[in-house]
mmCIF file with all atom_site columns, C-alpha atoms in Angstrom:
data_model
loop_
_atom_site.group_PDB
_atom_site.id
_atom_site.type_symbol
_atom_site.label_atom_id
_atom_site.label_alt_id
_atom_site.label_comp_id
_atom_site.label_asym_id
_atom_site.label_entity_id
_atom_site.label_seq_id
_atom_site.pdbx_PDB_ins_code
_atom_site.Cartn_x
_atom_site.Cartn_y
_atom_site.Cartn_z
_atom_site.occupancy
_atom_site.B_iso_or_equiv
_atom_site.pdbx_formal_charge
_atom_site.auth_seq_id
_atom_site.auth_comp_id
_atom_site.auth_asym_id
_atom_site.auth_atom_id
_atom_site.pdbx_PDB_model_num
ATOM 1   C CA . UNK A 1 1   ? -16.343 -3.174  0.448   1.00 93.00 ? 1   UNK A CA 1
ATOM 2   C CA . UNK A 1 2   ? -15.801 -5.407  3.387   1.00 94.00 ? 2   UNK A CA 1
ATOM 3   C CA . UNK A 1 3   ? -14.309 -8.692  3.702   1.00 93.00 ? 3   UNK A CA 1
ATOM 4   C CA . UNK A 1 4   ? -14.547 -10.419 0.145   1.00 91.00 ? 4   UNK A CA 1
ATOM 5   C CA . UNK A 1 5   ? -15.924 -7.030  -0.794  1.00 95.00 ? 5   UNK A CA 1
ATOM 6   C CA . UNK A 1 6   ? -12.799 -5.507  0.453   1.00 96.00 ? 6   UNK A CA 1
ATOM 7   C CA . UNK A 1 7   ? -10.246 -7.678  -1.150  1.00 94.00 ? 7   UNK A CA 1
ATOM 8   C CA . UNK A 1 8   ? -13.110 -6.379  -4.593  1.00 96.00 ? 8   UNK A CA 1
ATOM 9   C CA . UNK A 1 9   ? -12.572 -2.445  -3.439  1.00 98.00 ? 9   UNK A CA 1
ATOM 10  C CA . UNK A 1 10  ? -8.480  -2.879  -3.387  1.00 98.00 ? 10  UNK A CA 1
ATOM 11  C CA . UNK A 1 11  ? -7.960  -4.486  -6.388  1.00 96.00 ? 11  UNK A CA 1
ATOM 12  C CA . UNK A 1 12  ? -10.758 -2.338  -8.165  1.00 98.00 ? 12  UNK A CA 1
ATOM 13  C CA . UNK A 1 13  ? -8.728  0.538   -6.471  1.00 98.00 ? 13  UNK A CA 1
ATOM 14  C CA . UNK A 1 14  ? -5.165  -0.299  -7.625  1.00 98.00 ? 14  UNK A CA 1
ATOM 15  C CA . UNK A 1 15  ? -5.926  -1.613  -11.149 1.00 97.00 ? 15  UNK A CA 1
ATOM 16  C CA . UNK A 1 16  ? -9.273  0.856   -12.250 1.00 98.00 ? 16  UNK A CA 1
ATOM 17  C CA . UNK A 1 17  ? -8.194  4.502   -12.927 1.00 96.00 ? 17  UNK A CA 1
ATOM 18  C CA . UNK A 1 18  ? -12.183 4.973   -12.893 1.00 98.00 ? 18  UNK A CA 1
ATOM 19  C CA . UNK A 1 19  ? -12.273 4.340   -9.075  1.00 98.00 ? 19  UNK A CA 1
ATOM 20  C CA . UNK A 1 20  ? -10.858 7.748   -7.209  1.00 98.00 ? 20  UNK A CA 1
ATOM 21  C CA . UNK A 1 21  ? -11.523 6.654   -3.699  1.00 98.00 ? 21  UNK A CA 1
ATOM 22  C CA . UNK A 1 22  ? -12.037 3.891   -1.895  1.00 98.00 ? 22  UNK A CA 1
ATOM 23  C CA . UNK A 1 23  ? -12.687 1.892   1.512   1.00 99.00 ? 23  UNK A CA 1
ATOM 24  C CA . UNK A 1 24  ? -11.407 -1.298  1.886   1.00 98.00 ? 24  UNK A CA 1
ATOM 25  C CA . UNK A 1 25  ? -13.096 -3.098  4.880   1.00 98.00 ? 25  UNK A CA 1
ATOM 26  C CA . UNK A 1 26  ? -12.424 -6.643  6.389   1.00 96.00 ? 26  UNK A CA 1
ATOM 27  C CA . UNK A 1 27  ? -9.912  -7.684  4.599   1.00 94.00 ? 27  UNK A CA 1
ATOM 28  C CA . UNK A 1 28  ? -6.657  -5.909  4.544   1.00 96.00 ? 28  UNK A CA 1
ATOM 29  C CA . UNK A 1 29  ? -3.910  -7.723  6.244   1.00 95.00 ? 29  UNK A CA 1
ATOM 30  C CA . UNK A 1 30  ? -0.287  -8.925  5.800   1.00 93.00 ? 30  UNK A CA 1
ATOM 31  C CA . UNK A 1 31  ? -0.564  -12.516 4.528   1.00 87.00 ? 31  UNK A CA 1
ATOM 32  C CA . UNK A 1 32  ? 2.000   -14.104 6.845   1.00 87.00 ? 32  UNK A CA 1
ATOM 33  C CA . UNK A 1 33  ? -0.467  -12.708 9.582   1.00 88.00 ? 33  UNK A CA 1
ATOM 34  C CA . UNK A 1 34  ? -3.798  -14.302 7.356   1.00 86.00 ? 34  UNK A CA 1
ATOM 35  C CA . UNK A 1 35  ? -3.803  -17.029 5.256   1.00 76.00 ? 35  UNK A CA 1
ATOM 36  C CA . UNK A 1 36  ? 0.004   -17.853 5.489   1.00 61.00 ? 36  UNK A CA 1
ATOM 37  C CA . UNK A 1 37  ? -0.633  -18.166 9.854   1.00 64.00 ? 37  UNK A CA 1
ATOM 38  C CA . UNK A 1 38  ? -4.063  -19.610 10.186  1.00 61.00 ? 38  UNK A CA 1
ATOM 39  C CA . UNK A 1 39  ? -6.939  -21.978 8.271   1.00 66.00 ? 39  UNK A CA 1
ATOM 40  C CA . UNK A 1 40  ? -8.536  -19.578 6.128   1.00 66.00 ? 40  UNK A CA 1
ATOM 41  C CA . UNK A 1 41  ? -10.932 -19.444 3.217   1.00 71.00 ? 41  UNK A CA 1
ATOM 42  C CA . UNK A 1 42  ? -8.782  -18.866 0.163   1.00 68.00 ? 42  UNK A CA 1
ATOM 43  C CA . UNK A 1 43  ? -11.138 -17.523 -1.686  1.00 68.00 ? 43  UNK A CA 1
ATOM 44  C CA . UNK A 1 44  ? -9.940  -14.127 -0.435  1.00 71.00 ? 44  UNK A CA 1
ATOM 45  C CA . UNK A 1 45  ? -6.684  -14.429 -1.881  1.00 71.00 ? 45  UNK A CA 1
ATOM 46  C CA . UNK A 1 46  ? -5.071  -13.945 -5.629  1.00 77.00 ? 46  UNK A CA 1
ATOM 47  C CA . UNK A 1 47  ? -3.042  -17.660 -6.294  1.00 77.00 ? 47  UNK A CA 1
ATOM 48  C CA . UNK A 1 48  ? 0.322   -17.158 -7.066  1.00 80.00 ? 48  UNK A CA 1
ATOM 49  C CA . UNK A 1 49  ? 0.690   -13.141 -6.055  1.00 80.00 ? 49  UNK A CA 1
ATOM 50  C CA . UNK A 1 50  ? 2.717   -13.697 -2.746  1.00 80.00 ? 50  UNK A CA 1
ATOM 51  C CA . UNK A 1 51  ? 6.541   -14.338 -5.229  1.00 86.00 ? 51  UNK A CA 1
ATOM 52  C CA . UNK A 1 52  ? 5.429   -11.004 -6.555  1.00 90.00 ? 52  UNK A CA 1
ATOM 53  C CA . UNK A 1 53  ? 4.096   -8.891  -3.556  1.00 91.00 ? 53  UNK A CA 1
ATOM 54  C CA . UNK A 1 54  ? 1.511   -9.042  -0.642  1.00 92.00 ? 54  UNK A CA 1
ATOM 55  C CA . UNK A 1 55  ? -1.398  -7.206  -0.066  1.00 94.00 ? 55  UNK A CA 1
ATOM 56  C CA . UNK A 1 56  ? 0.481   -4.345  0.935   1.00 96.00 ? 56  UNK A CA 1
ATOM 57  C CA . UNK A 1 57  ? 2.335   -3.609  -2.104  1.00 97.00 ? 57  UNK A CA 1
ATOM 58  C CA . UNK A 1 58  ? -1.344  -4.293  -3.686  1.00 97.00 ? 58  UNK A CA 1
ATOM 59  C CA . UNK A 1 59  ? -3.129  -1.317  -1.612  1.00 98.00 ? 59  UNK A CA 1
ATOM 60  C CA . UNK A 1 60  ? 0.321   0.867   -2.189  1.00 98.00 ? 60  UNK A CA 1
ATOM 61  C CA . UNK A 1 61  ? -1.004  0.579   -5.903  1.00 98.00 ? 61  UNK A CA 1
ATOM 62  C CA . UNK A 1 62  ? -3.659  2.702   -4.916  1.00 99.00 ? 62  UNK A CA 1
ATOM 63  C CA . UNK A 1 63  ? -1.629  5.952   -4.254  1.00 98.00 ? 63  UNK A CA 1
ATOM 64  C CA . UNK A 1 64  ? -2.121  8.585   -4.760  1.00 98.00 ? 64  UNK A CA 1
ATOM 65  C CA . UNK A 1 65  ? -5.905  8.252   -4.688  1.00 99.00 ? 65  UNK A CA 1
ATOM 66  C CA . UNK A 1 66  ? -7.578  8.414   -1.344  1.00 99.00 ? 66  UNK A CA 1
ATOM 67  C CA . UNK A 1 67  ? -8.450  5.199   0.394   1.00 99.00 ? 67  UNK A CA 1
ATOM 68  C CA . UNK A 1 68  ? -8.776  4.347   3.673   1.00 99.00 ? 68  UNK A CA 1
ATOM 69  C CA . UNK A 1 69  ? -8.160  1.059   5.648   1.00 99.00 ? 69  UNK A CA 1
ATOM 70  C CA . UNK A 1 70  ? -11.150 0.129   8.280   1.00 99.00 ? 70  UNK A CA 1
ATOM 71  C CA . UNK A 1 71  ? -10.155 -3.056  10.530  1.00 98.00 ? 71  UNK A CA 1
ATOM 72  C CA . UNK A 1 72  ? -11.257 -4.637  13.671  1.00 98.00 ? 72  UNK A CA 1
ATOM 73  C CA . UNK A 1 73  ? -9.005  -4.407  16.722  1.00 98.00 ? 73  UNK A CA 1
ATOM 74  C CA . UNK A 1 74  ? -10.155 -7.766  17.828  1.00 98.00 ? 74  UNK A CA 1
ATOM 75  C CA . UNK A 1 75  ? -11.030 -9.224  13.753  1.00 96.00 ? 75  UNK A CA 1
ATOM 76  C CA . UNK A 1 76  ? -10.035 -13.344 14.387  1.00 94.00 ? 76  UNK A CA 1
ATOM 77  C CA . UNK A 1 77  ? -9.197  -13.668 10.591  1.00 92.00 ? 77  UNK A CA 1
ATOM 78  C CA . UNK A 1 78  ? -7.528  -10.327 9.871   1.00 94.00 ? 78  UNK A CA 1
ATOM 79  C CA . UNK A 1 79  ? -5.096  -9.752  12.612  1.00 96.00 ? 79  UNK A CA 1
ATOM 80  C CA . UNK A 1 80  ? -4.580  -6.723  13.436  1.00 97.00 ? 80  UNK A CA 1
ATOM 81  C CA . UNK A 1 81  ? -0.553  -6.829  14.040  1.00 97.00 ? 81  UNK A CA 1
ATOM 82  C CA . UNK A 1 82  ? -0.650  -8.317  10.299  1.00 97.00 ? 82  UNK A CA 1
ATOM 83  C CA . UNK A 1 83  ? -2.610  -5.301  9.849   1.00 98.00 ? 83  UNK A CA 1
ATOM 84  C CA . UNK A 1 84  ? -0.868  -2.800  11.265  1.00 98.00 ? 84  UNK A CA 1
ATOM 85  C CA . UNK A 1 85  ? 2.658   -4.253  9.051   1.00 98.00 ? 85  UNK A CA 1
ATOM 86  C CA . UNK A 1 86  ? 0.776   -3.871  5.863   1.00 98.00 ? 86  UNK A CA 1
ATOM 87  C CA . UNK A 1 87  ? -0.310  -0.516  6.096   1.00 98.00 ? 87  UNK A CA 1
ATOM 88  C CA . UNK A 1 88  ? 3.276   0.778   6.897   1.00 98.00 ? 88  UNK A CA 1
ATOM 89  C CA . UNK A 1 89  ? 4.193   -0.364  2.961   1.00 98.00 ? 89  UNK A CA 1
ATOM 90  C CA . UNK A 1 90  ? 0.843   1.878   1.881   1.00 98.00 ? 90  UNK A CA 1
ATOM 91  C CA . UNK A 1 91  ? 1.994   4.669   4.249   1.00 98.00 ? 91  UNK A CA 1
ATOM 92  C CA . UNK A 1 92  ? 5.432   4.964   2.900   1.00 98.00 ? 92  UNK A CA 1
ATOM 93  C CA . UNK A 1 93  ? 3.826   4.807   -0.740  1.00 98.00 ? 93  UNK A CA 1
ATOM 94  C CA . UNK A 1 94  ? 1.432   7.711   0.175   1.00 99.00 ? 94  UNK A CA 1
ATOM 95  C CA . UNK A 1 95  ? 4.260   9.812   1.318   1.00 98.00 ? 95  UNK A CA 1
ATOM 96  C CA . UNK A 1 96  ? 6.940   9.095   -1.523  1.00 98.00 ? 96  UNK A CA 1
ATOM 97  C CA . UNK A 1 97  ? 3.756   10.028  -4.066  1.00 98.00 ? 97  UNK A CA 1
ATOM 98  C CA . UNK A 1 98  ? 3.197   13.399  -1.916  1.00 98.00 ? 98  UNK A CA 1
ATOM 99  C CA . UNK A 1 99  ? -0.613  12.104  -0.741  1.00 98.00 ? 99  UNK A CA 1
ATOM 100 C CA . UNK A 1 100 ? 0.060   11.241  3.274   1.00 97.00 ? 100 UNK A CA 1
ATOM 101 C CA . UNK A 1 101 ? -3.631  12.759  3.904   1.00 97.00 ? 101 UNK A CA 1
ATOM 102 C CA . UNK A 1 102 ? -5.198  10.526  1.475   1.00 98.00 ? 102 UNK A CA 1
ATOM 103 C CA . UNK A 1 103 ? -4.741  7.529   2.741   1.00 98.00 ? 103 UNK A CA 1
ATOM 104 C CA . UNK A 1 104 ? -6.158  6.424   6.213   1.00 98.00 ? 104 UNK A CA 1
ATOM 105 C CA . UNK A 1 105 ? -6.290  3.577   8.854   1.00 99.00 ? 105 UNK A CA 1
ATOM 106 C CA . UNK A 1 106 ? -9.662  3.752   10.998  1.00 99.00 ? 106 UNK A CA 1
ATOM 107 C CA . UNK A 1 107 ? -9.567  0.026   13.656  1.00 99.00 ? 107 UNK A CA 1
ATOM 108 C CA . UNK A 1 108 ? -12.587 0.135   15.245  1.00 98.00 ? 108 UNK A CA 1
ATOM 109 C CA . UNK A 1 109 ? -12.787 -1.879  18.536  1.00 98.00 ? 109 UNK A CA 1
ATOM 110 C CA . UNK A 1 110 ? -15.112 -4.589  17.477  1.00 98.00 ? 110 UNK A CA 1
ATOM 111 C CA . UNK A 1 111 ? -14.116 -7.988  15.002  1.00 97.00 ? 111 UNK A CA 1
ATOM 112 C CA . UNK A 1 112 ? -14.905 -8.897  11.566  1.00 96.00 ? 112 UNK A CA 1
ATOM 113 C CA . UNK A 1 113 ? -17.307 -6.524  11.058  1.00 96.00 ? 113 UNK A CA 1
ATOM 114 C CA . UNK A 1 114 ? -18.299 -3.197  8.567   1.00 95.00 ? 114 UNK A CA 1
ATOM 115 C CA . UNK A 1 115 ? -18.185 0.188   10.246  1.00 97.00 ? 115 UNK A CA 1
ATOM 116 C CA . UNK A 1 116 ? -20.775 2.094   7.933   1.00 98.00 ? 116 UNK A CA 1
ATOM 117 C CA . UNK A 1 117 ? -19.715 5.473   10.153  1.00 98.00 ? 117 UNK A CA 1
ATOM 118 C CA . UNK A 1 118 ? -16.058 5.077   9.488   1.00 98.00 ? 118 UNK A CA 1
ATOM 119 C CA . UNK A 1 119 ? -17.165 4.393   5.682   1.00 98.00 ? 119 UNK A CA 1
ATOM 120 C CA . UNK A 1 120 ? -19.292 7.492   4.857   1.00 98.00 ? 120 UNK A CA 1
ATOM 121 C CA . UNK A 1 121 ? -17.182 9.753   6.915   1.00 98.00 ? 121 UNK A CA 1
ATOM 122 C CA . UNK A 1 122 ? -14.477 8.728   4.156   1.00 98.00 ? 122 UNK A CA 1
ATOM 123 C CA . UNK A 1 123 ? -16.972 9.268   1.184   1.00 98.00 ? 123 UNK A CA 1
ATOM 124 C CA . UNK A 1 124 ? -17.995 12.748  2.539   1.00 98.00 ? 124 UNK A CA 1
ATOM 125 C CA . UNK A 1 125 ? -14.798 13.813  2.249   1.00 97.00 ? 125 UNK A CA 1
ATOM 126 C CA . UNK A 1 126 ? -13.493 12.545  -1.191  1.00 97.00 ? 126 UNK A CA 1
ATOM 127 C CA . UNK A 1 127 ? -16.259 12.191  -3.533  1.00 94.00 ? 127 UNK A CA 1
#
């Protein structure tokens, strides 16, 4: 999924034992660096989940099934240093649960956009 769809594919990921792999596209970002630092459209966001976690502990959920991460390098609404903070969290969940390989971080150099190349690449691999 990307954008709303990918804030659909990480929760779908985390909480659904049904979904083994998944790209989340567009959407996942530290919230300091997203809603918390700029005007943004909430309806992206779970109310009342930042006293409990970010979106980072959210994706590190996911582990150990395969999922990869595709940003923009230039995305206005999803930072990419707010970016590049959350994935550290899924990274160090990935490696505690054994999976390193499993989970990925493809930026592509473009903004707020869906990288269909990046996507199925991911697909081919794990399904």
């Amino acid at each position: 999924g990307h954008s709303g769809g990918g804030m659909t594919a990480l929760y779908l990921a985390a909480l659904d034992d049904r979904i083994t792999t998944s790209v989340v596209g567009g959407y996942f970002c530290d919230y300091y660096y997203s809603i918390l630092g700029m005007s943004h459209c909430e309806c992206n966001y779970v109310p009342g989940l930042l006293p409990l976690g970010d979106v980072a502990d959210v994706g590190a959920l996911i582990a150990p099934k395969p999922v990869r991460f595709i940003n923009g390098q230039i995305d206005p609404i999803f930072p990419i240093e707010g970016v590049h903070k959350a994935y550290q969290t899924v990274e160090r969940a990935y490696k505690l649960a054994g999976a390193e390989d499993a989970c990925s971080l493809y930026i592509h150099p473009d903004g707020h956009r869906y990288d269909l190349a990046a996507s199925v690449e991911w697909f081919n691999t794990y399904l």
